[in-house]
Each structure stands twice: as structure tokens, then as C-alpha cells.
mmCIF file with all atom_site columns, C-alpha atoms in Angstrom:
data_model
loop_
_atom_site.group_PDB
_atom_site.id
_atom_site.type_symbol
_atom_site.label_atom_id
_atom_site.label_alt_id
_atom_site.label_comp_id
_atom_site.label_asym_id
_atom_site.label_entity_id
_atom_site.label_seq_id
_atom_site.pdbx_PDB_ins_code
_atom_site.Cartn_x
_atom_site.Cartn_y
_atom_site.Cartn_z
_atom_site.occupancy
_atom_site.B_iso_or_equiv
_atom_site.pdbx_formal_charge
_atom_site.auth_seq_id
_atom_site.auth_comp_id
_atom_site.auth_asym_id
_atom_site.auth_atom_id
_atom_site.pdbx_PDB_model_num
ATOM 1   C CA . MET A 1 1   ? -50.203 -116.649 -23.650 1.00 48.00 ? 1   MET A CA 1
ATOM 2   C CA . GLY A 1 2   ? -52.659 -118.530 -21.474 1.00 64.00 ? 2   GLY A CA 1
ATOM 3   C CA . GLU A 1 3   ? -54.292 -117.626 -18.194 1.00 83.00 ? 3   GLU A CA 1
ATOM 4   C CA . GLN A 1 4   ? -52.693 -115.088 -15.896 1.00 93.00 ? 4   GLN A CA 1
ATOM 5   C CA . THR A 1 5   ? -53.446 -113.198 -12.660 1.00 96.00 ? 5   THR A CA 1
ATOM 6   C CA . ILE A 1 6   ? -53.133 -109.433 -13.157 1.00 97.00 ? 6   ILE A CA 1
ATOM 7   C CA . PRO A 1 7   ? -53.997 -106.202 -11.307 1.00 97.00 ? 7   PRO A CA 1
ATOM 8   C CA . MET A 1 8   ? -57.266 -104.641 -12.455 1.00 97.00 ? 8   MET A CA 1
ATOM 9   C CA . PHE A 1 9   ? -58.470 -101.045 -12.686 1.00 96.00 ? 9   PHE A CA 1
ATOM 10  C CA . PRO A 1 10  ? -62.272 -100.868 -13.197 1.00 95.00 ? 10  PRO A CA 1
ATOM 11  C CA . LEU A 1 11  ? -63.269 -97.540  -14.757 1.00 94.00 ? 11  LEU A CA 1
ATOM 12  C CA . ASN A 1 12  ? -66.305 -95.743  -16.152 1.00 93.00 ? 12  ASN A CA 1
ATOM 13  C CA . ILE A 1 13  ? -64.863 -95.930  -19.667 1.00 94.00 ? 13  ILE A CA 1
ATOM 14  C CA . VAL A 1 14  ? -64.051 -98.577  -22.264 1.00 97.00 ? 14  VAL A CA 1
ATOM 15  C CA . LEU A 1 15  ? -60.397 -98.891  -23.282 1.00 98.00 ? 15  LEU A CA 1
ATOM 16  C CA . PHE A 1 16  ? -59.610 -100.283 -26.741 1.00 97.00 ? 16  PHE A CA 1
ATOM 17  C CA . PRO A 1 17  ? -56.353 -101.787 -28.012 1.00 95.00 ? 17  PRO A CA 1
ATOM 18  C CA . GLU A 1 18  ? -54.058 -99.005  -29.355 1.00 92.00 ? 18  GLU A CA 1
ATOM 19  C CA . GLN A 1 19  ? -55.979 -96.326  -27.416 1.00 96.00 ? 19  GLN A CA 1
ATOM 20  C CA . MET A 1 20  ? -54.016 -93.887  -25.258 1.00 96.00 ? 20  MET A CA 1
ATOM 21  C CA . LEU A 1 21  ? -55.373 -93.402  -21.741 1.00 97.00 ? 21  LEU A CA 1
ATOM 22  C CA . PRO A 1 22  ? -53.960 -90.794  -19.320 1.00 97.00 ? 22  PRO A CA 1
ATOM 23  C CA . LEU A 1 23  ? -54.691 -91.539  -15.666 1.00 97.00 ? 23  LEU A CA 1
ATOM 24  C CA . HIS A 1 24  ? -54.360 -89.603  -12.414 1.00 96.00 ? 24  HIS A CA 1
ATOM 25  C CA . ILE A 1 25  ? -53.862 -92.130  -9.616  1.00 96.00 ? 25  ILE A CA 1
ATOM 26  C CA . PHE A 1 26  ? -54.737 -90.701  -6.215  1.00 95.00 ? 26  PHE A CA 1
ATOM 27  C CA . GLU A 1 27  ? -56.609 -93.495  -4.405  1.00 94.00 ? 27  GLU A CA 1
ATOM 28  C CA . ASP A 1 28  ? -54.406 -95.396  -1.919  1.00 94.00 ? 28  ASP A CA 1
ATOM 29  C CA . ARG A 1 29  ? -55.081 -98.888  -3.258  1.00 94.00 ? 29  ARG A CA 1
ATOM 30  C CA . TYR A 1 30  ? -54.248 -97.918  -6.839  1.00 96.00 ? 30  TYR A CA 1
ATOM 31  C CA . ARG A 1 31  ? -51.160 -96.029  -5.727  1.00 96.00 ? 31  ARG A CA 1
ATOM 32  C CA . MET A 1 32  ? -50.059 -99.315  -4.182  1.00 96.00 ? 32  MET A CA 1
ATOM 33  C CA . MET A 1 33  ? -50.859 -101.130 -7.416  1.00 97.00 ? 33  MET A CA 1
ATOM 34  C CA . VAL A 1 34  ? -48.677 -98.762  -9.443  1.00 97.00 ? 34  VAL A CA 1
ATOM 35  C CA . GLU A 1 35  ? -45.845 -99.000  -6.913  1.00 96.00 ? 35  GLU A CA 1
ATOM 36  C CA . GLU A 1 36  ? -45.859 -102.788 -7.311  1.00 95.00 ? 36  GLU A CA 1
ATOM 37  C CA . ILE A 1 37  ? -45.882 -102.895 -11.118 1.00 97.00 ? 37  ILE A CA 1
ATOM 38  C CA . ILE A 1 38  ? -43.857 -99.826  -12.123 1.00 96.00 ? 38  ILE A CA 1
ATOM 39  C CA . ASP A 1 39  ? -40.543 -101.715 -11.957 1.00 93.00 ? 39  ASP A CA 1
ATOM 40  C CA . LYS A 1 40  ? -41.991 -104.905 -13.447 1.00 93.00 ? 40  LYS A CA 1
ATOM 41  C CA . ASP A 1 41  ? -44.170 -105.346 -16.532 1.00 93.00 ? 41  ASP A CA 1
ATOM 42  C CA . ARG A 1 42  ? -46.171 -102.094 -15.985 1.00 97.00 ? 42  ARG A CA 1
ATOM 43  C CA . GLU A 1 43  ? -49.395 -103.786 -17.061 1.00 97.00 ? 43  GLU A CA 1
ATOM 44  C CA . PHE A 1 44  ? -52.905 -103.928 -15.608 1.00 98.00 ? 44  PHE A CA 1
ATOM 45  C CA . GLY A 1 45  ? -56.381 -104.681 -16.882 1.00 98.00 ? 45  GLY A CA 1
ATOM 46  C CA . VAL A 1 46  ? -59.078 -102.082 -17.539 1.00 98.00 ? 46  VAL A CA 1
ATOM 47  C CA . VAL A 1 47  ? -62.754 -103.075 -17.534 1.00 97.00 ? 47  VAL A CA 1
ATOM 48  C CA . LEU A 1 48  ? -65.941 -101.040 -17.707 1.00 96.00 ? 48  LEU A CA 1
ATOM 49  C CA . ILE A 1 49  ? -67.939 -100.534 -14.542 1.00 93.00 ? 49  ILE A CA 1
ATOM 50  C CA . GLU A 1 50  ? -71.474 -101.484 -15.504 1.00 82.00 ? 50  GLU A CA 1
ATOM 51  C CA . ARG A 1 51  ? -73.025 -100.092 -12.346 1.00 69.00 ? 51  ARG A CA 1
ATOM 52  C CA . GLY A 1 52  ? -71.678 -98.377  -9.241  1.00 56.00 ? 52  GLY A CA 1
ATOM 53  C CA . SER A 1 53  ? -68.429 -96.484  -8.738  1.00 55.00 ? 53  SER A CA 1
ATOM 54  C CA . GLU A 1 54  ? -64.745 -97.276  -9.017  1.00 51.00 ? 54  GLU A CA 1
ATOM 55  C CA . VAL A 1 55  ? -64.171 -95.497  -5.701  1.00 48.00 ? 55  VAL A CA 1
ATOM 56  C CA . GLY A 1 56  ? -64.723 -97.657  -2.636  1.00 51.00 ? 56  GLY A CA 1
ATOM 57  C CA . GLY A 1 57  ? -65.721 -100.841 -4.420  1.00 54.00 ? 57  GLY A CA 1
ATOM 58  C CA . GLY A 1 58  ? -69.252 -102.253 -4.581  1.00 61.00 ? 58  GLY A CA 1
ATOM 59  C CA . ASP A 1 59  ? -69.361 -101.955 -8.368  1.00 73.00 ? 59  ASP A CA 1
ATOM 60  C CA . MET A 1 60  ? -70.635 -104.268 -11.101 1.00 88.00 ? 60  MET A CA 1
ATOM 61  C CA . ARG A 1 61  ? -67.860 -104.945 -13.605 1.00 93.00 ? 61  ARG A CA 1
ATOM 62  C CA . LYS A 1 62  ? -67.797 -106.184 -17.164 1.00 95.00 ? 62  LYS A CA 1
ATOM 63  C CA . ASN A 1 63  ? -65.634 -109.242 -17.699 1.00 96.00 ? 63  ASN A CA 1
ATOM 64  C CA . ILE A 1 64  ? -64.185 -108.281 -21.091 1.00 97.00 ? 64  ILE A CA 1
ATOM 65  C CA . GLY A 1 65  ? -61.683 -105.465 -21.141 1.00 98.00 ? 65  GLY A CA 1
ATOM 66  C CA . THR A 1 66  ? -58.230 -104.488 -22.326 1.00 98.00 ? 66  THR A CA 1
ATOM 67  C CA . LEU A 1 67  ? -54.717 -104.851 -20.985 1.00 98.00 ? 67  LEU A CA 1
ATOM 68  C CA . ALA A 1 68  ? -53.112 -101.430 -20.425 1.00 98.00 ? 68  ALA A CA 1
ATOM 69  C CA . GLU A 1 69  ? -49.371 -100.770 -20.446 1.00 98.00 ? 69  GLU A CA 1
ATOM 70  C CA . ILE A 1 70  ? -47.792 -97.794  -18.671 1.00 98.00 ? 70  ILE A CA 1
ATOM 71  C CA . ILE A 1 71  ? -45.618 -96.045  -21.264 1.00 97.00 ? 71  ILE A CA 1
ATOM 72  C CA . ASP A 1 72  ? -44.819 -92.872  -19.306 1.00 97.00 ? 72  ASP A CA 1
ATOM 73  C CA . PHE A 1 73  ? -45.269 -91.763  -15.722 1.00 97.00 ? 73  PHE A CA 1
ATOM 74  C CA . GLU A 1 74  ? -44.576 -89.093  -13.144 1.00 96.00 ? 74  GLU A CA 1
ATOM 75  C CA . LYS A 1 75  ? -44.916 -89.298  -9.375  1.00 95.00 ? 75  LYS A CA 1
ATOM 76  C CA . SER A 1 76  ? -45.818 -86.237  -7.324  1.00 95.00 ? 76  SER A CA 1
ATOM 77  C CA . LYS A 1 77  ? -44.268 -85.414  -3.961  1.00 93.00 ? 77  LYS A CA 1
ATOM 78  C CA . ASP A 1 78  ? -47.491 -86.395  -2.168  1.00 93.00 ? 78  ASP A CA 1
ATOM 79  C CA . GLY A 1 79  ? -47.497 -89.873  -3.746  1.00 92.00 ? 79  GLY A CA 1
ATOM 80  C CA . ARG A 1 80  ? -49.973 -89.398  -6.586  1.00 95.00 ? 80  ARG A CA 1
ATOM 81  C CA . TRP A 1 81  ? -49.135 -90.863  -9.984  1.00 97.00 ? 81  TRP A CA 1
ATOM 82  C CA . PHE A 1 82  ? -49.718 -89.349  -13.410 1.00 97.00 ? 82  PHE A CA 1
ATOM 83  C CA . LEU A 1 83  ? -49.680 -92.108  -16.001 1.00 98.00 ? 83  LEU A CA 1
ATOM 84  C CA . ILE A 1 84  ? -49.811 -92.328  -19.764 1.00 98.00 ? 84  ILE A CA 1
ATOM 85  C CA . THR A 1 85  ? -51.054 -95.776  -20.656 1.00 98.00 ? 85  THR A CA 1
ATOM 86  C CA . GLN A 1 86  ? -51.940 -97.547  -23.882 1.00 98.00 ? 86  GLN A CA 1
ATOM 87  C CA . GLY A 1 87  ? -54.312 -100.429 -24.539 1.00 97.00 ? 87  GLY A CA 1
ATOM 88  C CA . THR A 1 88  ? -52.522 -103.457 -25.944 1.00 96.00 ? 88  THR A CA 1
ATOM 89  C CA . ARG A 1 89  ? -54.779 -106.509 -26.209 1.00 95.00 ? 89  ARG A CA 1
ATOM 90  C CA . ARG A 1 90  ? -58.183 -107.697 -25.128 1.00 97.00 ? 90  ARG A CA 1
ATOM 91  C CA . ILE A 1 91  ? -58.682 -109.773 -22.002 1.00 97.00 ? 91  ILE A CA 1
ATOM 92  C CA . GLU A 1 92  ? -61.502 -111.810 -20.513 1.00 97.00 ? 92  GLU A CA 1
ATOM 93  C CA . VAL A 1 93  ? -61.894 -112.187 -16.766 1.00 97.00 ? 93  VAL A CA 1
ATOM 94  C CA . PHE A 1 94  ? -62.906 -115.661 -15.688 1.00 94.00 ? 94  PHE A CA 1
ATOM 95  C CA . LYS A 1 95  ? -62.414 -115.140 -11.952 1.00 95.00 ? 95  LYS A CA 1
ATOM 96  C CA . TRP A 1 96  ? -62.330 -112.033 -9.785  1.00 95.00 ? 96  TRP A CA 1
ATOM 97  C CA . LEU A 1 97  ? -60.123 -112.262 -6.711  1.00 94.00 ? 97  LEU A CA 1
ATOM 98  C CA . GLU A 1 98  ? -60.496 -110.311 -3.477  1.00 88.00 ? 98  GLU A CA 1
ATOM 99  C CA . ASP A 1 99  ? -59.970 -106.551 -3.753  1.00 88.00 ? 99  ASP A CA 1
ATOM 100 C CA . LEU A 1 100 ? -57.137 -106.747 -1.244  1.00 86.00 ? 100 LEU A CA 1
ATOM 101 C CA . PRO A 1 101 ? -55.322 -104.461 -1.422  1.00 91.00 ? 101 PRO A CA 1
ATOM 102 C CA . TYR A 1 102 ? -56.586 -103.645 -4.929  1.00 94.00 ? 102 TYR A CA 1
ATOM 103 C CA . PRO A 1 103 ? -58.695 -105.452 -7.553  1.00 95.00 ? 103 PRO A CA 1
ATOM 104 C CA . ARG A 1 104 ? -57.086 -108.477 -9.185  1.00 96.00 ? 104 ARG A CA 1
ATOM 105 C CA . ALA A 1 105 ? -58.430 -111.103 -11.535 1.00 97.00 ? 105 ALA A CA 1
ATOM 106 C CA . GLU A 1 106 ? -57.511 -114.263 -13.362 1.00 97.00 ? 106 GLU A CA 1
ATOM 107 C CA . VAL A 1 107 ? -57.751 -113.474 -17.071 1.00 97.00 ? 107 VAL A CA 1
ATOM 108 C CA . SER A 1 108 ? -57.203 -115.037 -20.453 1.00 97.00 ? 108 SER A CA 1
ATOM 109 C CA . PHE A 1 109 ? -56.164 -113.216 -23.616 1.00 95.00 ? 109 PHE A CA 1
ATOM 110 C CA . PHE A 1 110 ? -58.129 -113.116 -26.848 1.00 92.00 ? 110 PHE A CA 1
ATOM 111 C CA . THR A 1 111 ? -56.659 -114.873 -29.850 1.00 87.00 ? 111 THR A CA 1
ATOM 112 C CA . GLU A 1 112 ? -57.166 -112.273 -32.549 1.00 80.00 ? 112 GLU A CA 1
ATOM 113 C CA . GLU A 1 113 ? -57.857 -112.973 -36.200 1.00 75.00 ? 113 GLU A CA 1
ATOM 114 C CA . PRO A 1 114 ? -54.530 -113.212 -38.072 1.00 66.00 ? 114 PRO A CA 1
ATOM 115 C CA . SER A 1 115 ? -55.613 -111.278 -41.162 1.00 63.00 ? 115 SER A CA 1
ATOM 116 C CA . ILE A 1 116 ? -58.530 -109.182 -42.321 1.00 74.00 ? 116 ILE A CA 1
ATOM 117 C CA . SER A 1 117 ? -60.014 -109.355 -45.809 1.00 75.00 ? 117 SER A CA 1
ATOM 118 C CA . ILE A 1 118 ? -61.348 -105.953 -46.797 1.00 87.00 ? 118 ILE A CA 1
ATOM 119 C CA . GLU A 1 119 ? -60.713 -103.850 -49.896 1.00 89.00 ? 119 GLU A CA 1
ATOM 120 C CA . SER A 1 120 ? -58.580 -100.792 -49.214 1.00 90.00 ? 120 SER A CA 1
ATOM 121 C CA . GLU A 1 121 ? -61.060 -98.549  -51.067 1.00 93.00 ? 121 GLU A CA 1
ATOM 122 C CA . GLU A 1 122 ? -63.880 -99.683  -48.788 1.00 94.00 ? 122 GLU A CA 1
ATOM 123 C CA . TRP A 1 123 ? -61.759 -99.116  -45.698 1.00 95.00 ? 123 TRP A CA 1
ATOM 124 C CA . LEU A 1 124 ? -60.754 -95.619  -46.840 1.00 95.00 ? 124 LEU A CA 1
ATOM 125 C CA . ALA A 1 125 ? -64.421 -94.824  -47.502 1.00 96.00 ? 125 ALA A CA 1
ATOM 126 C CA . THR A 1 126 ? -65.309 -95.815  -43.939 1.00 96.00 ? 126 THR A CA 1
ATOM 127 C CA . VAL A 1 127 ? -62.492 -93.654  -42.534 1.00 97.00 ? 127 VAL A CA 1
ATOM 128 C CA . SER A 1 128 ? -63.760 -90.744  -44.671 1.00 97.00 ? 128 SER A CA 1
ATOM 129 C CA . HIS A 1 129 ? -67.262 -91.339  -43.344 1.00 97.00 ? 129 HIS A CA 1
ATOM 130 C CA . MET A 1 130 ? -65.942 -91.100  -39.784 1.00 97.00 ? 130 MET A CA 1
ATOM 131 C CA . ARG A 1 131 ? -64.162 -87.818  -40.582 1.00 97.00 ? 131 ARG A CA 1
ATOM 132 C CA . ARG A 1 132 ? -67.354 -86.416  -42.120 1.00 96.00 ? 132 ARG A CA 1
ATOM 133 C CA . VAL A 1 133 ? -69.325 -87.294  -38.979 1.00 96.00 ? 133 VAL A CA 1
ATOM 134 C CA . LEU A 1 134 ? -66.688 -85.721  -36.725 1.00 97.00 ? 134 LEU A CA 1
ATOM 135 C CA . ALA A 1 135 ? -66.724 -82.567  -38.869 1.00 96.00 ? 135 ALA A CA 1
ATOM 136 C CA . ILE A 1 136 ? -70.495 -82.205  -38.521 1.00 95.00 ? 136 ILE A CA 1
ATOM 137 C CA . LEU A 1 137 ? -70.335 -82.753  -34.771 1.00 96.00 ? 137 LEU A CA 1
ATOM 138 C CA . ALA A 1 138 ? -67.534 -80.193  -34.461 1.00 96.00 ? 138 ALA A CA 1
ATOM 139 C CA . GLU A 1 139 ? -69.646 -77.701  -36.426 1.00 94.00 ? 139 GLU A CA 1
ATOM 140 C CA . LEU A 1 140 ? -72.426 -78.290  -33.897 1.00 94.00 ? 140 LEU A CA 1
ATOM 141 C CA . GLY A 1 141 ? -70.000 -77.395  -31.106 1.00 95.00 ? 141 GLY A CA 1
ATOM 142 C CA . ASP A 1 142 ? -69.469 -80.912  -29.735 1.00 96.00 ? 142 ASP A CA 1
ATOM 143 C CA . ASP A 1 143 ? -66.128 -81.738  -28.151 1.00 95.00 ? 143 ASP A CA 1
ATOM 144 C CA . VAL A 1 144 ? -64.920 -84.447  -30.529 1.00 96.00 ? 144 VAL A CA 1
ATOM 145 C CA . ALA A 1 145 ? -61.617 -85.732  -31.838 1.00 95.00 ? 145 ALA A CA 1
ATOM 146 C CA . PRO A 1 146 ? -60.008 -83.712  -34.668 1.00 95.00 ? 146 PRO A CA 1
ATOM 147 C CA . ILE A 1 147 ? -60.932 -84.909  -38.141 1.00 94.00 ? 147 ILE A CA 1
ATOM 148 C CA . SER A 1 148 ? -57.187 -85.174  -38.824 1.00 94.00 ? 148 SER A CA 1
ATOM 149 C CA . THR A 1 149 ? -56.780 -87.903  -36.180 1.00 94.00 ? 149 THR A CA 1
ATOM 150 C CA . ASN A 1 150 ? -54.580 -90.596  -37.666 1.00 94.00 ? 150 ASN A CA 1
ATOM 151 C CA . ILE A 1 151 ? -56.269 -93.934  -38.386 1.00 95.00 ? 151 ILE A CA 1
ATOM 152 C CA . SER A 1 152 ? -54.205 -97.004  -39.211 1.00 92.00 ? 152 SER A CA 1
ATOM 153 C CA . GLU A 1 153 ? -54.267 -98.419  -42.720 1.00 90.00 ? 153 GLU A CA 1
ATOM 154 C CA . ASP A 1 154 ? -54.553 -101.826 -41.044 1.00 90.00 ? 154 ASP A CA 1
ATOM 155 C CA . PRO A 1 155 ? -58.333 -102.282 -40.702 1.00 92.00 ? 155 PRO A CA 1
ATOM 156 C CA . PHE A 1 156 ? -57.993 -104.479 -37.612 1.00 90.00 ? 156 PHE A CA 1
ATOM 157 C CA . LEU A 1 157 ? -56.135 -101.799 -35.654 1.00 91.00 ? 157 LEU A CA 1
ATOM 158 C CA . GLY A 1 158 ? -57.942 -98.929  -37.352 1.00 94.00 ? 158 GLY A CA 1
ATOM 159 C CA . LEU A 1 159 ? -61.331 -100.241 -36.336 1.00 94.00 ? 159 LEU A CA 1
ATOM 160 C CA . PHE A 1 160 ? -60.313 -100.180 -32.676 1.00 95.00 ? 160 PHE A CA 1
ATOM 161 C CA . GLU A 1 161 ? -58.896 -96.668  -33.171 1.00 96.00 ? 161 GLU A CA 1
ATOM 162 C CA . MET A 1 162 ? -62.163 -95.404  -34.668 1.00 96.00 ? 162 MET A CA 1
ATOM 163 C CA . SER A 1 163 ? -64.137 -97.078  -31.905 1.00 96.00 ? 163 SER A CA 1
ATOM 164 C CA . SER A 1 164 ? -62.057 -95.233  -29.319 1.00 96.00 ? 164 SER A CA 1
ATOM 165 C CA . ILE A 1 165 ? -62.592 -91.719  -30.735 1.00 96.00 ? 165 ILE A CA 1
ATOM 166 C CA . LEU A 1 166 ? -66.227 -91.790  -31.798 1.00 97.00 ? 166 LEU A CA 1
ATOM 167 C CA . PRO A 1 167 ? -68.683 -90.297  -29.254 1.00 96.00 ? 167 PRO A CA 1
ATOM 168 C CA . LEU A 1 168 ? -70.330 -93.589  -28.343 1.00 96.00 ? 168 LEU A CA 1
ATOM 169 C CA . THR A 1 169 ? -72.059 -94.509  -25.110 1.00 95.00 ? 169 THR A CA 1
ATOM 170 C CA . PRO A 1 170 ? -69.972 -96.750  -22.832 1.00 95.00 ? 170 PRO A CA 1
ATOM 171 C CA . LEU A 1 171 ? -72.311 -99.684  -23.467 1.00 94.00 ? 171 LEU A CA 1
ATOM 172 C CA . ASP A 1 172 ? -72.097 -99.228  -27.258 1.00 96.00 ? 172 ASP A CA 1
ATOM 173 C CA . ALA A 1 173 ? -68.318 -99.064  -26.990 1.00 97.00 ? 173 ALA A CA 1
ATOM 174 C CA . GLN A 1 174 ? -68.334 -102.173 -24.810 1.00 97.00 ? 174 GLN A CA 1
ATOM 175 C CA . GLU A 1 175 ? -70.394 -104.010 -27.417 1.00 97.00 ? 175 GLU A CA 1
ATOM 176 C CA . LEU A 1 176 ? -67.754 -103.215 -30.055 1.00 97.00 ? 176 LEU A CA 1
ATOM 177 C CA . LEU A 1 177 ? -64.978 -104.370 -27.741 1.00 97.00 ? 177 LEU A CA 1
ATOM 178 C CA . GLU A 1 178 ? -66.663 -107.678 -26.956 1.00 96.00 ? 178 GLU A CA 1
ATOM 179 C CA . ILE A 1 179 ? -67.397 -108.786 -30.518 1.00 94.00 ? 179 ILE A CA 1
ATOM 180 C CA . ASP A 1 180 ? -64.914 -111.486 -31.490 1.00 88.00 ? 180 ASP A CA 1
ATOM 181 C CA . SER A 1 181 ? -65.348 -111.163 -35.255 1.00 89.00 ? 181 SER A CA 1
ATOM 182 C CA . PHE A 1 182 ? -63.880 -108.329 -37.302 1.00 91.00 ? 182 PHE A CA 1
ATOM 183 C CA . ASN A 1 183 ? -66.692 -108.439 -39.859 1.00 91.00 ? 183 ASN A CA 1
ATOM 184 C CA . LYS A 1 184 ? -69.401 -108.214 -37.196 1.00 93.00 ? 184 LYS A CA 1
ATOM 185 C CA . ARG A 1 185 ? -67.518 -105.446 -35.377 1.00 94.00 ? 185 ARG A CA 1
ATOM 186 C CA . TYR A 1 186 ? -67.049 -103.574 -38.650 1.00 95.00 ? 186 TYR A CA 1
ATOM 187 C CA . SER A 1 187 ? -70.736 -103.891 -39.509 1.00 95.00 ? 187 SER A CA 1
ATOM 188 C CA . LEU A 1 188 ? -71.787 -102.597 -36.093 1.00 97.00 ? 188 LEU A CA 1
ATOM 189 C CA . LEU A 1 189 ? -69.374 -99.647  -36.252 1.00 97.00 ? 189 LEU A CA 1
ATOM 190 C CA . LYS A 1 190 ? -70.820 -98.613  -39.625 1.00 97.00 ? 190 LYS A CA 1
ATOM 191 C CA . LYS A 1 191 ? -74.312 -98.719  -38.118 1.00 97.00 ? 191 LYS A CA 1
ATOM 192 C CA . PHE A 1 192 ? -73.157 -96.516  -35.251 1.00 97.00 ? 192 PHE A CA 1
ATOM 193 C CA . LEU A 1 193 ? -71.614 -94.099  -37.782 1.00 97.00 ? 193 LEU A CA 1
ATOM 194 C CA . GLU A 1 194 ? -74.869 -93.901  -39.727 1.00 97.00 ? 194 GLU A CA 1
ATOM 195 C CA . THR A 1 195 ? -76.848 -93.244  -36.540 1.00 97.00 ? 195 THR A CA 1
ATOM 196 C CA . LEU A 1 196 ? -74.422 -90.533  -35.407 1.00 97.00 ? 196 LEU A CA 1
ATOM 197 C CA . GLU A 1 197 ? -74.618 -88.878  -38.844 1.00 96.00 ? 197 GLU A CA 1
ATOM 198 C CA . GLU A 1 198 ? -78.423 -88.982  -38.948 1.00 96.00 ? 198 GLU A CA 1
ATOM 199 C CA . THR A 1 199 ? -78.702 -87.494  -35.460 1.00 95.00 ? 199 THR A CA 1
ATOM 200 C CA . ALA A 1 200 ? -76.127 -84.800  -36.250 1.00 94.00 ? 200 ALA A CA 1
ATOM 201 C CA . ASN A 1 201 ? -77.840 -83.836  -39.506 1.00 92.00 ? 201 ASN A CA 1
ATOM 202 C CA . SER A 1 202 ? -81.207 -83.547  -37.772 1.00 92.00 ? 202 SER A CA 1
ATOM 203 C CA . ARG A 1 203 ? -79.596 -81.228  -35.201 1.00 91.00 ? 203 ARG A CA 1
ATOM 204 C CA . LEU A 1 204 ? -78.230 -79.055  -38.038 1.00 86.00 ? 204 LEU A CA 1
ATOM 205 C CA . LEU A 1 205 ? -81.767 -78.557  -39.331 1.00 85.00 ? 205 LEU A CA 1
ATOM 206 C CA . GLN A 1 206 ? -83.163 -77.413  -36.000 1.00 76.00 ? 206 GLN A CA 1
#
């Protein structure tokens, strides 16, 4: 698909493809956004707010984000929405439109690599490394994802899944999202894993 104008929801988090994202919609402009899309394609873009706040505008937004699809919802009597959304594919904003009544942008969609060449043993070793890091962090009392969290056997999808559950800073997560090469993204994720493990091990020794 080519260029398209879509509703946008800037947030203080990075959303990855395949990642589940629950949302509580209480602000008037985003209530209006949901009302307009809930009976249509139920899709909107999520981008990281680099600086500022998502409430009231005046924020600095990243231009690479992820399309989110509403897969379940509930509306309260006072008009608030409770959404379960899931990231589907990466988008790049090439033009922001006026935030009237809510943020919108003209976006294009990434053309992802059709296949990934990586040995299954290497991939399984990386997944095991992630579980080991999560186990250490859990032992330290950090609030992290369970080590039993399912990771896809497809490295392309699995890499996004790991990126979404590791305790990374928003800017580190954004860097992973923006990289347009699996091999470079994979290399960077392994570096982040090593850094997380080193830091966690040093905390264990304190």
C-alpha cells in the first residue's frame, strides 16, 4: 500500500509490530477519534513523543511509528473507551496535518524484508539469552515480563516481540524500531541484551 492519511495517537512509549497495547481513552479529541474509526478499519498510528506531553499538544513527535489495530473494546457510560490494540506494521510520517480535532498525518508503510537468513540454533540461543536476562532482573525484584513469554520462531516477528518486552529506554526502543535492516536490528538487540545482563549481574554483586 502507498501513502495514506490516518489518525495518529502520539504516546510516551514505542509500539512494535505484534505488540499488544491496552489503552484507556478519556481525552475528548481521542474519544472522537475512536468514535470515527470504530465502525471502519479501527486503525491509527502510534508514534513516540520525543519531548513534551500527549495531553494538550505542543509535543515533539518521532516520524517513524507503528500502525495499531483495535482488536477489542468497551465503552463506559461516561464516554471513555477501553481498548485492546495490537501493532501491525511500521509507518513513516512524511507530513503532519493540523491537530483538528485530533492528530492526523500522511504516512507511508515500510516494505519489510521478505525472508530472514538466520540459523535456528542461533535464534534459539538469543531467545534463551533474553530469558536468562529476564530471570536475573526478576530475581532483583524488577517488574519484567515472565521468562515464559512466548517468542515467535520466525526471527523477523520474534525480534519485534523481544524488543517490546525488554526493559529498554524509549529512545533505545525507538532506535530498534527505526532500523530498516533485520541484521542491523538483530545486532543492536544483542548489544542491548549484553548491556542489560552486565548491569544486572553487577547489581547482584552489590
